[in-house]
Amino acid sequence: MKLWAVHYVLNLVWAPVFFGFQQLRLGFAINVFLISTLSVILPLFHRIDPLSAYLQVPYLLWLLYATKLNQSICKLNPMVEGVNEARLQADLCSDGRGYNDAMLEYDIKKLQAAAAKYAGL
């Protein structure tokens, strides 16, 4: 049952990590661990009471879906210098002034890097 406790704690931690701290990749890793621990827990539950294992199958399917969704969100929000690009954009706009000099400089650097890559430099 220690593994179930670990799984439960991971489940409780996921939402604050993903939504609160906006750590998308850490949230994805937690989802992978949730699937891994549940994959071990299901056969253990089945030995004790098969019905209890079968009742966990919809939860497993939900975890698989949520993990795929989390992975897609990670792909749509690439990291820039170790920071989630969407979060960086939001932080730059958080002062309420809209598009500012920091955002312009960031966008210029991003365009310069894309142009250099395209030119083969």
Short mmCIF file of C-alpha atoms in Angstrom, two decimals:
data_model
loop_
_atom_site.label_atom_id
_atom_site.label_comp_id
_atom_site.label_asym_id
_atom_site.label_seq_id
_atom_site.Cartn_x
_atom_site.Cartn_y
_atom_site.Cartn_z
CA MET A 1 0.00 0.00 0.00
CA LYS A 2 3.04 2.28 0.17
CA LEU A 3 3.00 2.45 -3.61
CA TRP A 4 -0.64 3.51 -3.52
CA ALA A 5 0.30 6.30 -1.08
CA VAL A 6 3.07 7.46 -3.45
CA HIS A 7 0.58 7.41 -6.32
CA TYR A 8 -1.95 9.38 -4.29
CA VAL A 9 0.62 12.04 -3.36
CA LEU A 10 1.72 12.35 -6.99
CA ASN A 11 -1.90 12.78 -7.97
CA LEU A 12 -2.34 15.57 -5.41
CA VAL A 13 0.87 17.31 -6.51
CA TRP A 14 0.15 17.32 -10.25
CA ALA A 15 -2.45 20.12 -10.40
CA PRO A 16 -0.43 22.70 -8.41
CA VAL A 17 2.70 21.87 -10.42
CA PHE A 18 0.97 22.09 -13.79
CA PHE A 19 -1.53 24.90 -13.20
CA GLY A 20 -0.09 26.80 -10.23
CA PHE A 21 3.63 26.77 -11.01
CA GLN A 22 3.10 26.27 -14.77
CA GLN A 23 5.81 23.63 -14.87
CA LEU A 24 4.49 21.81 -17.93
CA ARG A 25 7.34 19.34 -18.36
CA LEU A 26 7.44 18.45 -14.68
CA GLY A 27 3.68 17.90 -14.88
CA PHE A 28 4.26 15.56 -17.82
CA ALA A 29 6.87 13.62 -15.83
CA ILE A 30 4.45 13.32 -12.91
CA ASN A 31 1.81 11.97 -15.31
CA VAL A 32 4.25 9.35 -16.56
CA PHE A 33 4.99 8.32 -12.96
CA LEU A 34 1.26 8.16 -12.24
CA ILE A 35 0.77 5.76 -15.14
CA SER A 36 3.79 3.73 -14.04
CA THR A 37 2.65 3.40 -10.45
CA LEU A 38 -0.92 2.60 -11.46
CA SER A 39 0.37 -0.10 -13.82
CA VAL A 40 2.00 -1.77 -10.84
CA ILE A 41 -0.93 -1.16 -8.50
CA LEU A 42 -3.60 -2.67 -10.78
CA PRO A 43 -2.29 -6.27 -10.64
CA LEU A 44 -1.87 -5.95 -6.86
CA PHE A 45 -5.48 -4.79 -6.53
CA HIS A 46 -6.58 -7.60 -8.84
CA ARG A 47 -5.06 -10.20 -6.53
CA ILE A 48 -6.98 -8.80 -3.57
CA ASP A 49 -10.26 -8.00 -5.32
CA PRO A 50 -10.63 -8.14 -9.14
CA LEU A 51 -13.50 -5.66 -9.11
CA SER A 52 -11.33 -3.03 -7.43
CA ALA A 53 -8.80 -3.36 -10.27
CA TYR A 54 -11.47 -3.18 -12.97
CA LEU A 55 -12.90 -0.03 -11.42
CA GLN A 56 -9.49 1.61 -11.84
CA VAL A 57 -9.42 1.05 -15.61
CA PRO A 58 -11.39 4.24 -16.46
CA TYR A 59 -8.94 6.16 -14.28
CA LEU A 60 -6.04 4.60 -16.19
CA LEU A 61 -7.65 5.62 -19.47
CA TRP A 62 -8.09 9.15 -18.14
CA LEU A 63 -4.42 9.24 -17.11
CA LEU A 64 -3.36 8.14 -20.58
CA TYR A 65 -5.51 10.85 -22.15
CA ALA A 66 -4.30 13.52 -19.70
CA THR A 67 -0.68 12.54 -20.34
CA LYS A 68 -1.12 12.81 -24.11
CA LEU A 69 -2.82 16.18 -23.63
CA ASN A 70 0.01 17.33 -21.35
CA GLN A 71 2.55 16.22 -23.96
CA SER A 72 0.73 18.21 -26.66
CA ILE A 73 0.66 21.29 -24.44
CA CYS A 74 4.43 20.92 -23.92
CA LYS A 75 4.98 20.75 -27.68
CA LEU A 76 2.88 23.88 -28.23
CA ASN A 77 4.81 25.76 -25.52
CA PRO A 78 8.52 25.32 -26.26
CA MET A 79 11.20 26.29 -23.80
CA VAL A 80 13.27 29.44 -24.43
CA GLU A 81 16.40 29.73 -22.32
CA GLY A 82 14.92 27.36 -19.74
CA VAL A 83 11.61 29.22 -19.50
CA ASN A 84 8.26 28.25 -20.94
CA GLU A 85 7.80 30.65 -23.90
CA ALA A 86 4.12 31.31 -23.13
CA ARG A 87 4.96 32.08 -19.51
CA LEU A 88 7.76 34.41 -20.62
CA GLN A 89 5.33 36.29 -22.87
CA ALA A 90 2.79 36.51 -20.03
CA ASP A 91 5.43 37.77 -17.59
CA LEU A 92 6.51 40.44 -20.07
CA CYS A 93 2.90 41.65 -20.39
CA SER A 94 2.05 41.37 -16.70
CA ASP A 95 2.71 45.03 -16.01
CA GLY A 96 -0.46 45.90 -17.94
CA ARG A 97 1.30 48.04 -20.51
CA GLY A 98 0.95 45.46 -23.29
CA TYR A 99 3.76 44.97 -25.78
CA ASN A 100 6.92 46.53 -24.36
CA ASP A 101 10.61 46.95 -25.19
CA ALA A 102 11.55 43.66 -23.51
CA MET A 103 9.05 41.80 -25.69
CA LEU A 104 10.34 43.56 -28.80
CA GLU A 105 13.94 42.62 -27.97
CA TYR A 106 12.88 39.04 -27.28
CA ASP A 107 11.03 38.82 -30.60
CA ILE A 108 13.96 40.33 -32.49
CA LYS A 109 16.38 37.78 -30.98
CA LYS A 110 13.98 34.99 -31.85
CA LEU A 111 13.69 36.19 -35.47
CA GLN A 112 17.47 36.64 -35.73
CA ALA A 113 18.03 33.08 -34.51
CA ALA A 114 15.48 31.73 -37.01
CA ALA A 115 17.09 33.73 -39.83
CA ALA A 116 20.58 32.49 -38.87
CA LYS A 117 19.34 28.92 -38.81
CA TYR A 118 17.68 29.37 -42.21
CA ALA A 119 20.88 30.90 -43.63
CA GLY A 120 22.93 28.03 -42.23
CA LEU A 121 25.03 30.19 -39.93
#
